[in-house]
C-alpha positions as a printed NumPy array, in Angstrom:
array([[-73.665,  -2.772, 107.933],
       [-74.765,  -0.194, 105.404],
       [-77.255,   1.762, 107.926],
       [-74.165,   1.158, 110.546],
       [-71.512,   2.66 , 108.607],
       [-73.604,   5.909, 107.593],
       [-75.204,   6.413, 111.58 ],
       [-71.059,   5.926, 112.664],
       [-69.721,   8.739, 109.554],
       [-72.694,  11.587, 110.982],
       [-72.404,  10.519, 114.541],
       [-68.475,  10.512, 114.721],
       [-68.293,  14.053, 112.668],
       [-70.808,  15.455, 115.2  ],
       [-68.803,  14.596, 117.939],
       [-65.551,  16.   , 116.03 ],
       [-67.218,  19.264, 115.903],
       [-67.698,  19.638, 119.211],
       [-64.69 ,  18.752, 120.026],
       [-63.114,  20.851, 117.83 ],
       [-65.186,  23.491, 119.796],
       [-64.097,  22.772, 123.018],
       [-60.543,  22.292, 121.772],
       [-60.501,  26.018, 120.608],
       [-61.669,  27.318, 123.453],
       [-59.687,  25.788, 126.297],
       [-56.125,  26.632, 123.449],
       [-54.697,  30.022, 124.831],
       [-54.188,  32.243, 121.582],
       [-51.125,  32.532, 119.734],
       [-50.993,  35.882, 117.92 ],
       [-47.273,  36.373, 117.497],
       [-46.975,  34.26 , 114.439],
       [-50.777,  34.534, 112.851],
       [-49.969,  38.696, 112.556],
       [-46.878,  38.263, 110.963],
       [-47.397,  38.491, 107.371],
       [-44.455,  37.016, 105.833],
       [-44.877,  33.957, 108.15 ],
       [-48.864,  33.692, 106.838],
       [-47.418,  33.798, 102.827],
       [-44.407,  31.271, 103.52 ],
       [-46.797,  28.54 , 105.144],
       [-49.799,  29.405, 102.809],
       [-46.95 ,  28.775, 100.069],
       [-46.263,  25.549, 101.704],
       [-49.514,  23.987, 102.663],
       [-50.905,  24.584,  99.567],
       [-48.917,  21.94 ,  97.629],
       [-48.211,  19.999, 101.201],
       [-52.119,  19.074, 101.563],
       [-52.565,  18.477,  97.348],
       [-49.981,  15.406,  98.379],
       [-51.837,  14.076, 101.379],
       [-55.437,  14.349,  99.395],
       [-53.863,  12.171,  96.909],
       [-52.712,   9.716,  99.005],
       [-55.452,   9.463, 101.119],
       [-57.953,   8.641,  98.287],
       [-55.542,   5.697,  97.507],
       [-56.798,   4.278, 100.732],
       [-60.004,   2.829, 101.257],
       [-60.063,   0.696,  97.676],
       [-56.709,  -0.915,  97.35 ],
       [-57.621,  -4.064,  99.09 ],
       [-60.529,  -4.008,  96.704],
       [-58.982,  -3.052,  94.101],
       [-56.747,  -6.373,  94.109],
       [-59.596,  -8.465,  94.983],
       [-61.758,  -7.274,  92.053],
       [-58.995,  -8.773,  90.138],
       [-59.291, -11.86 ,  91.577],
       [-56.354, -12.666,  93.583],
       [-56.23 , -14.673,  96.156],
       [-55.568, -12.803, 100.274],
       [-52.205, -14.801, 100.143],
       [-50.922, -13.183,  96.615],
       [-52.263,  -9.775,  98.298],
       [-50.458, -10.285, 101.406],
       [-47.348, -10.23 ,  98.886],
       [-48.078,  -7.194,  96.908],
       [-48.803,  -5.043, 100.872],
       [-45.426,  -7.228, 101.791],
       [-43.416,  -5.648,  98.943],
       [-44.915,  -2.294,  99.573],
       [-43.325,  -2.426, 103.362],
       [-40.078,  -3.457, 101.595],
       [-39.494,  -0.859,  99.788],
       [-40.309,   1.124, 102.544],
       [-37.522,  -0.391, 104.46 ],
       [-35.323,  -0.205, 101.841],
       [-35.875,   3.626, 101.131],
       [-36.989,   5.469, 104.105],
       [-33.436,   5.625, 105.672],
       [-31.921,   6.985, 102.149],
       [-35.178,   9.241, 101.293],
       [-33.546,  12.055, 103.553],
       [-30.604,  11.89 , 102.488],
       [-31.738,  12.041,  98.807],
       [-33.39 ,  15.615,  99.946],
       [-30.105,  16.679, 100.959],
       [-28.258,  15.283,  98.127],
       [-30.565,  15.702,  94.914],
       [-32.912,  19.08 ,  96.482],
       [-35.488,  19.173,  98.235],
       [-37.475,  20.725,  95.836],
       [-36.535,  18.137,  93.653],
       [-37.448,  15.455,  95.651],
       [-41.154,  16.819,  96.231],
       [-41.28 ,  16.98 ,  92.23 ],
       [-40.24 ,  13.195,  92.06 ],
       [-42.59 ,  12.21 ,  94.934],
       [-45.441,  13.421,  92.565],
       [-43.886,  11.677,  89.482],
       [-43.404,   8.323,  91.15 ],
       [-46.851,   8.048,  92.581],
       [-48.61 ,   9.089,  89.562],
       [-46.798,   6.038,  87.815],
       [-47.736,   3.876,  91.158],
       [-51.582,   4.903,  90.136],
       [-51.427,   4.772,  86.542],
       [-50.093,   0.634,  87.67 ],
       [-53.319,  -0.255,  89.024],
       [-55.443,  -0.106,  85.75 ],
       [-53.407,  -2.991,  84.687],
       [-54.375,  -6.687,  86.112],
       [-50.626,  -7.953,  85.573],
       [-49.401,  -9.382,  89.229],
       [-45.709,  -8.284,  88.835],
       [-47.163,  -4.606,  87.093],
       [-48.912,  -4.422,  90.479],
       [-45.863,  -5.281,  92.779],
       [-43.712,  -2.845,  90.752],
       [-46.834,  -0.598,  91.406],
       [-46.606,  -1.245,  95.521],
       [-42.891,  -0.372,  95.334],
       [-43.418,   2.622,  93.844],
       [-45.795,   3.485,  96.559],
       [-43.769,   2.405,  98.894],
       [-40.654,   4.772,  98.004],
       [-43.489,   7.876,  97.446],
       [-44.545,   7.594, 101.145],
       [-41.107,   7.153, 102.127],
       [-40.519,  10.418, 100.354],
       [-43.984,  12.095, 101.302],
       [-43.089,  11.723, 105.092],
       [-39.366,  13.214, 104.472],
       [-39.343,  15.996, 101.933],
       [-42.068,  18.079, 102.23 ],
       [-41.572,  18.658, 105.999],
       [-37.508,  19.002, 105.235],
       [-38.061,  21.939, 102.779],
       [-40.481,  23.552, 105.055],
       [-38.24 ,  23.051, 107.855],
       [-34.927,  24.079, 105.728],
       [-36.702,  27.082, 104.672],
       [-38.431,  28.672, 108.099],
       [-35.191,  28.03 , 109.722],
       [-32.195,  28.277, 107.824],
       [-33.582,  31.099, 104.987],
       [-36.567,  33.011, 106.62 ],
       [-34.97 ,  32.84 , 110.659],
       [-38.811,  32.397, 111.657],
       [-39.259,  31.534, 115.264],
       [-38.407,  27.612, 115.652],
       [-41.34 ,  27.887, 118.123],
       [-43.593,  28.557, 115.218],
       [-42.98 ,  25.476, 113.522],
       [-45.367,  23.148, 115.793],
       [-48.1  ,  25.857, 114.47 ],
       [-47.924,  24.736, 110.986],
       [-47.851,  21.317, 111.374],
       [-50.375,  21.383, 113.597],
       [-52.311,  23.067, 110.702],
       [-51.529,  20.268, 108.712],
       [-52.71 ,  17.806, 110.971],
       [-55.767,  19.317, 111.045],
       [-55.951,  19.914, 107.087],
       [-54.845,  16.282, 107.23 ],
       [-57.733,  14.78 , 109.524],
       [-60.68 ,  16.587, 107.385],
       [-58.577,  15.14 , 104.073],
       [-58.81 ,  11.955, 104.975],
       [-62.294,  12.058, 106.001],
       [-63.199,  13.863, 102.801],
       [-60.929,  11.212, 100.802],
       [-63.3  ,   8.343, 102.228],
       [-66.329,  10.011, 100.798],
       [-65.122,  10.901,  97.611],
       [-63.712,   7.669,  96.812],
       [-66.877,   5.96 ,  97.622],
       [-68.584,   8.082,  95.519],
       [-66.901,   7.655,  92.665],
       [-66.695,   3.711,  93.183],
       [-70.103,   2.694,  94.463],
       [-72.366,   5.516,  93.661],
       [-71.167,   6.249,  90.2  ],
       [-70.486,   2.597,  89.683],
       [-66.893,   3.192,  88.407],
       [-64.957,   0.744,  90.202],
       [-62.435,   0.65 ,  92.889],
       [-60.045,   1.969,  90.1  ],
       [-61.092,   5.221,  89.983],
       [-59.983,   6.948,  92.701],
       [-56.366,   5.857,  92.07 ],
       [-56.814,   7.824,  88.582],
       [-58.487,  10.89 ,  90.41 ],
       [-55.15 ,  11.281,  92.767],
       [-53.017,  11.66 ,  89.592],
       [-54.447,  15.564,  88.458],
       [-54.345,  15.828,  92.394],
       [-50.315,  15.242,  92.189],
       [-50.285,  16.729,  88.769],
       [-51.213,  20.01 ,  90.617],
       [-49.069,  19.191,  93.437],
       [-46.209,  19.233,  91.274],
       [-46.998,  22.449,  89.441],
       [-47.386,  24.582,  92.673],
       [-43.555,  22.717,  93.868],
       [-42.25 ,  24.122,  90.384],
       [-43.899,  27.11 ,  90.296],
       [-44.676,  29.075,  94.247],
       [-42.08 ,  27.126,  95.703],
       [-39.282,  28.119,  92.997],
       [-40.329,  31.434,  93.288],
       [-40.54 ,  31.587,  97.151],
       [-36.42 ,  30.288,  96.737],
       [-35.804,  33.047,  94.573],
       [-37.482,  35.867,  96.192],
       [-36.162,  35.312,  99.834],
       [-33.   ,  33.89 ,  99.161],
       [-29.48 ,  35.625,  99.276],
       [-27.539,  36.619,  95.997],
       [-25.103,  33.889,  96.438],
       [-28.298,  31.385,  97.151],
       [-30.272,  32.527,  94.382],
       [-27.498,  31.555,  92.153],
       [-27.478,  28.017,  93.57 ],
       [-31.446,  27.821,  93.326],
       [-30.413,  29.007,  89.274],
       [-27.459,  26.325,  88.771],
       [-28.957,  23.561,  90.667],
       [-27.077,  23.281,  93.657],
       [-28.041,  21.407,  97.209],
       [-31.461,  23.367,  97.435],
       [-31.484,  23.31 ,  93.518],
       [-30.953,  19.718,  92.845],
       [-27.177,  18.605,  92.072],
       [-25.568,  16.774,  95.397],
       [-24.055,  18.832,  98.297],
       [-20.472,  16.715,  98.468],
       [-20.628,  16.155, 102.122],
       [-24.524,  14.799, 102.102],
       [-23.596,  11.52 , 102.342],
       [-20.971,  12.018, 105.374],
       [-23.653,  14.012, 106.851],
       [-26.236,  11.088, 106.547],
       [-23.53 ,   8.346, 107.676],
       [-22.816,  10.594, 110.62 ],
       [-26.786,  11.049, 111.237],
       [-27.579,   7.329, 111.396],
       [-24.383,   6.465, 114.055],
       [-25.183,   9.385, 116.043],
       [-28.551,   8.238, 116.219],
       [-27.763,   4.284, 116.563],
       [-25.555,   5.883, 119.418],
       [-28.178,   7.907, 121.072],
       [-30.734,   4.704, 120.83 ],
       [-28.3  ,   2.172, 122.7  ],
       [-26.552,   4.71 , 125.681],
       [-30.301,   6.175, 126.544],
       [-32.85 ,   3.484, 127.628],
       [-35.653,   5.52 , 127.593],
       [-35.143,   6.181, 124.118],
       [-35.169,   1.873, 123.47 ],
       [-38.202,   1.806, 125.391],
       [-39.723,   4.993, 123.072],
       [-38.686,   2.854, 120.11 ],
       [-40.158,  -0.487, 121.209],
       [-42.928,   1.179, 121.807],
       [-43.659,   2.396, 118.311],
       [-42.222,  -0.14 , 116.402],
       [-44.378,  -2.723, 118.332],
       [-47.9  ,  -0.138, 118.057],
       [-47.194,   1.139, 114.559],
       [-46.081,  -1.944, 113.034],
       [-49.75 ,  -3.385, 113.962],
       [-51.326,  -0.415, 112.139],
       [-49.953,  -1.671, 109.454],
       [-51.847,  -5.099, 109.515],
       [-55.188,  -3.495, 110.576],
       [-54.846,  -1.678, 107.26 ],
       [-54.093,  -5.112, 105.041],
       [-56.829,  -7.189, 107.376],
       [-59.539,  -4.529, 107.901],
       [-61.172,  -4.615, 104.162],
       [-61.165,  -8.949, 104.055],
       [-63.238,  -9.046, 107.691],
       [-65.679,  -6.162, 106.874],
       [-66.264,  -6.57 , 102.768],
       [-68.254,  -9.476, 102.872],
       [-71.246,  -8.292, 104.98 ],
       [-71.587,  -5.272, 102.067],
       [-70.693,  -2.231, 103.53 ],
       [-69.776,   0.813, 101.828],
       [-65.957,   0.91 , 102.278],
       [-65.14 ,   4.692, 101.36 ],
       [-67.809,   5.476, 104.307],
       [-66.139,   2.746, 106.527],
       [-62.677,   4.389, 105.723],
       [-64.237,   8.124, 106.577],
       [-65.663,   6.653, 109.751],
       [-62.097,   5.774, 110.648],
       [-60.789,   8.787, 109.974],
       [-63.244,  10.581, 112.078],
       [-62.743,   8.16 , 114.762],
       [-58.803,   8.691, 114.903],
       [-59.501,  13.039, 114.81 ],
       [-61.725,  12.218, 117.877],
       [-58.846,  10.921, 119.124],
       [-56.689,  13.838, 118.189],
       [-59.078,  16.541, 119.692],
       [-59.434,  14.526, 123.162],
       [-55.712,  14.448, 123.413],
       [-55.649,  18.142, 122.83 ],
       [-58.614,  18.641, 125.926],
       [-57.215,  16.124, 127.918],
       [-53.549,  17.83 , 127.86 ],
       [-55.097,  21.463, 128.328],
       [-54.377,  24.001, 130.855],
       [-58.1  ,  23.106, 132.363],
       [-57.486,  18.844, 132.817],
       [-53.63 ,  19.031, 132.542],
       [-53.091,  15.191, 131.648],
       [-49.971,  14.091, 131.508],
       [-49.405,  12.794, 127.956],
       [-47.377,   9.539, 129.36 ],
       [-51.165,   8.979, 130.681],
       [-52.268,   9.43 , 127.173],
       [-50.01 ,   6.895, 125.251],
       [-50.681,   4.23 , 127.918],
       [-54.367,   4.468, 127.51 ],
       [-54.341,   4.464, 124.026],
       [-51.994,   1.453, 123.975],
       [-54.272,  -0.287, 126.552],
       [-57.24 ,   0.41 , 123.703],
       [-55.874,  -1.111, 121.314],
       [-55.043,  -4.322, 123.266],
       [-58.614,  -4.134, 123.825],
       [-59.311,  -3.913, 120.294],
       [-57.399,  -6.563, 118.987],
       [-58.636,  -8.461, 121.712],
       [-62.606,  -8.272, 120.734],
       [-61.34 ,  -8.811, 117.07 ],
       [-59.948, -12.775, 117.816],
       [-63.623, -12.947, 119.336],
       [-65.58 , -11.594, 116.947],
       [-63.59 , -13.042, 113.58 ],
       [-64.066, -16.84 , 114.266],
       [-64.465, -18.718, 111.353],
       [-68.156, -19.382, 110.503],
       [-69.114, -17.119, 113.121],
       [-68.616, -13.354, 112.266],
       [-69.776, -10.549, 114.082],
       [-69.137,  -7.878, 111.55 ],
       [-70.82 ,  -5.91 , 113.466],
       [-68.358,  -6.078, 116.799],
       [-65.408,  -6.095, 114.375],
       [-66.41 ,  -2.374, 112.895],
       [-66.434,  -1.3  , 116.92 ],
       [-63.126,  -2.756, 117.301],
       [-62.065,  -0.821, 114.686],
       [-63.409,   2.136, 115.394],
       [-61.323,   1.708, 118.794],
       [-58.318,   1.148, 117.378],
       [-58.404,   3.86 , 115.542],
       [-59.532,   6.312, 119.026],
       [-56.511,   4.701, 120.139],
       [-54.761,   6.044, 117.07 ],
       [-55.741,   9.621, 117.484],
       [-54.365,   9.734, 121.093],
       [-50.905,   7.461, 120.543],
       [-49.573,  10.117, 118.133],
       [-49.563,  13.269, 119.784],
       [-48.745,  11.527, 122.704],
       [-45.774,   9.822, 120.973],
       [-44.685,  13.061, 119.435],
       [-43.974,  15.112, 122.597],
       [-42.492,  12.42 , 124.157],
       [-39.757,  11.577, 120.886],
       [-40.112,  15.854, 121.523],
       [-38.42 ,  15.691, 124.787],
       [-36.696,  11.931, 125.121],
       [-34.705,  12.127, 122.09 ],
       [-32.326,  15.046, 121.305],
       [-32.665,  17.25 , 118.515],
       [-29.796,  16.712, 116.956],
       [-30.213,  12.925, 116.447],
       [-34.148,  12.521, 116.257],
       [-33.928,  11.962, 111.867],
       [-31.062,   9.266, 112.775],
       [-32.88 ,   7.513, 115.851],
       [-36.174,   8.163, 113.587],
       [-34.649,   6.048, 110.77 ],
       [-33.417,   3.443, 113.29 ],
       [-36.91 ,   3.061, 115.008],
       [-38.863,   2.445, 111.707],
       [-36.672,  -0.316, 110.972],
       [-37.886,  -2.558, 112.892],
       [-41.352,  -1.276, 112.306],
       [-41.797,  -2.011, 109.094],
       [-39.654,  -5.347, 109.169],
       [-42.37 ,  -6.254, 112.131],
       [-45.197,  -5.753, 109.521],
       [-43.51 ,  -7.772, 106.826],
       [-43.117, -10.712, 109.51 ],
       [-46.682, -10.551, 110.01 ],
       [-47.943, -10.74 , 106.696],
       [-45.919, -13.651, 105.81 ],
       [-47.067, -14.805, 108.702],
       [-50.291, -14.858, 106.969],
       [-49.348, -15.263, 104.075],
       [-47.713, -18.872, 104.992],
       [-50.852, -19.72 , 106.964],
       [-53.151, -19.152, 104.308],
       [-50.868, -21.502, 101.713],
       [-50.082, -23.773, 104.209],
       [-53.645, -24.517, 104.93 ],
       [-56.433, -22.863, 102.821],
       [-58.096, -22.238, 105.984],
       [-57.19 , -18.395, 105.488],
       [-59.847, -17.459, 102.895],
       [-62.366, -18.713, 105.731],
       [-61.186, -16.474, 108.691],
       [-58.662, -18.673, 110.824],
       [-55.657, -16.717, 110.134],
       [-56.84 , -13.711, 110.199],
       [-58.218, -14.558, 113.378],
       [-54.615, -15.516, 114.606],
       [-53.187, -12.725, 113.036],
       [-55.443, -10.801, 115.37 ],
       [-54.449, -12.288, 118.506],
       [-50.449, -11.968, 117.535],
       [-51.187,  -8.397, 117.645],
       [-52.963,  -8.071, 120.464],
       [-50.233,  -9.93 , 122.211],
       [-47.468,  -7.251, 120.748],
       [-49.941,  -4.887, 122.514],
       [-49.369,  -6.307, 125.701],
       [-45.771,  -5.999, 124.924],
       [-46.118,  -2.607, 123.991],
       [-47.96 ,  -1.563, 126.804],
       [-45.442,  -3.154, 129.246],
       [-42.736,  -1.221, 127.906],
       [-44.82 ,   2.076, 128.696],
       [-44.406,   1.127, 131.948],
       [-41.686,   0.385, 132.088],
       [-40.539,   3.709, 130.498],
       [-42.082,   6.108, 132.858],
       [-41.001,   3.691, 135.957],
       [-37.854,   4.274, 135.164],
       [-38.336,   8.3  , 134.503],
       [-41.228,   8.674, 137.173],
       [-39.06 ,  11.83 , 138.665],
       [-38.353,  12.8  , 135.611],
       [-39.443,  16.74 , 134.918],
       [-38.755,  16.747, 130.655],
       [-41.643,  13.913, 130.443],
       [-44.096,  15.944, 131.779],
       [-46.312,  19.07 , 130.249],
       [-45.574,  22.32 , 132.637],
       [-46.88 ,  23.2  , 135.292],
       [-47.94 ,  19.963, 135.937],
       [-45.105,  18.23 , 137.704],
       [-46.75 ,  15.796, 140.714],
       [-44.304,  14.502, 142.576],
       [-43.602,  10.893, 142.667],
       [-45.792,   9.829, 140.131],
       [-45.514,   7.046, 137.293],
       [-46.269,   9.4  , 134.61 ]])
């Protein structure tokens, strides 16, 4: 697995490059918004504290399973700890934007960085309930990581600079591809610091924290003075005395949130594409979820190096990324309904090999790191594809309130699972050995199947249906 893991990492980044190549050249330039200065400054000012965040969280990745096991609980008292995580995420992501509304945005980025730090700081102790506390913690900073950041940008380019909302996409995208190479990076770094240097899985959990530290100092510091500078007189007070931008709560915030979430329950039960859309990615996403928890227990034993397993991923879901990007070009002109129904069908694949190739007493690590490696293609291709679609389903208006109504179920999905597992493994003992994971494995692959029927069923029912499709490309009477 060692010599496997390091030919996958150089292969997989070869192939990215390429890509990345052939992605370029087949993208028709954009020049409007990369000459226009104040545009460059505003998402430089941005990024730079928007990719500190995502570095930190990414080198949280690739140990934490470890981490927990190198204290010497058991997979069922893990499951717990991961289960508590997705509660609080449940419990927080439909108030986290509202908090940015309420509290500041700028505010909110500041207590993102605070909260995580504390969530790292929790894993040098071997306490169980220090460590839950820990995963909560985590928990609410993704919940906030996914909200704020992107809400200040988006509050700012709109609302205070009247950019383009065309350009937004750009800078995203830019993040995205920050993002990819982070993650990557994150894989090798950690493993560095806990294999080669012999530090433990620990350590890159205390490396995020100056990460964050930064992070925070660049929120307090560029973005304060980015508020100041290109706000109006009567804003700059409110920046000054703390008001919705500021930090002290707007007193219609929480009608506006109340309003969001029934507009948005609204939208999700009148439209049935937008059910479908929903199934869809609380069934695919929800899945992810357990990959991550199960992927470190079936790979660990055989001894390979996980930060270069975790890169490996990584690379293998930007492959993913750049082929939807080539596929979706002017030159091939897939549709991307095409796209989120293969990658769907991949992943059914995936979890399919993975109930083969996990049965107790008979491993095949070797299968199981290709299955992963799939899933994660698969990964790379759903999201884009997913995005356009929510893009041009789902109205503008309501996408934070359907949003927040579609990762309900998500996350309550991954929590079932777990337990799941978790019960299993009690009820039994057999888990330790491979037989629930193994089932756990074939649940999944059987909400694939789900999944991928409700693709169909989506673009069946919009097969004529001109806002699902790229332009210029509109065949008539087909599926997709």
């Amino acid at each position: 697995m060692l010599v496997t893991a390091y030919f996958a990492v150089f292969s997989l980044l070869t192939l990215c490059v390429g890509l990345e190549l052939t992605a370029r050249r087949l993208t028709p330039p954009q020049p409007s918004a990369a000459v226009n200065p104040a545009f460059r400054r505003f998402q430089t000012t941005f990024l730079r504290a928007y990719l500190l965040a995502l570095w930190a969280d990414w080198l949280q990745g690739p140990y934490l399973y470890k981490l927990y096991r190198h204290y010497s609980f058991l997979e069922s008292q893990i499951a717990i700890i991961y289960v508590c995580g997705l509660a609080s995420c449940v419990l927080f992501a439909p108030f986290s934007g509202w908090l940015s509304q309420a509290l500041g945005r700028r505010h909110m980025c500041i207590f993102f960085c605070l909260s995580y730090s504390v969530c790292c700081l929790t894993k040098l102790s071997r306490d169980y309930f220090v460590l839950i506390v820990g995963r909560i913690l985590g928990g609410l900073s993704t919940s906030l990581l996914t909200t704020t950041f992107e809400s200040w940008y988006v509050h700012r380019h709109v609302e205070i600079h009247d950019f383009p909302k065309e350009w937004i996409p750009r800078t995203f995208t830019k993040a995205a591809t920050w993002n990819n190479g982070l993650a990557i990076g994150a894989g090798l770094v950690a493993n560095l610091l806990a294999e080669w240097l012999h530090l433990g899985p620990v350590a890159p959990f205390l490396l995020a924290i100056p990460f964050l530290a930064c992070c925070a100092w660049f929120v307090l510091t560029d973005w304060a003075r980015e508020e100041a500078d290109n706000s109006t007189d009567g804003e700059k007070q409110t920046v000054l005395l703390g008001t919705p931008n500021g930090g002290v709560a707007h007193p219609s915030a929480r009608a506006r949130f109340s309003r969001s979430c029934g507009d948005g329950l609204r939208c999700l039960l009148s439209d049935r594409r937008v059910l479908l859309l929903g199934g869809v990615q609380a069934l695919f996403e929800s899945v992810l979820y357990i990959f991550i928890f199960l992927w470190t227990p079936v790979l660990d034993p055989h001894g390979p190096p996980l930060g270069i397993v975790f890169s490996c991923f990584m690379a293998a879901s930007m492959v993913g990324s750049l082929l939807f990007r080539v596929a979706t070009s002017t030159r091939y002109h897939l549709q991307p309904g095409h796209v989120l129904c293969l990658a769907v069908l991949m992943a059914f694949f995936s979890f399919f090999m993975l109930t083969f190739s996990t049965v107790p007493g008979q491993p095949r690590p070797h299968e199981s790191f290709l299955a992963f490696l799939l899933l994660e293609l698969a990964c790379g291709l759903y999201f884009p594809a997913l995005n356009f679609l929510q893009g041009r389903i789902i109205p503008e208006e309501k996408r934070s309130g359907v949003l927040a109504w579609f990762r309900l179920p998500l996350h309550l999905l991954a929590c079932l699972g777990l337990l799941a597992l978790h019960g299993e493994i009690s009820g039994t003992g057999a888990g330790e050995s491979g037989s629930g994971t193994r089932h756990m494995f074939g649940g999944c692959a059987l909400m694939m199947l789900a999944a991928l029927m409700a693709v169909v069923s989506l673009f069946t029912l919009g097969r004529n249906d001109t806002d699902l499709k790229l332009e210029g490309t509109r065949g008539e009477g087909e599926i997709f």
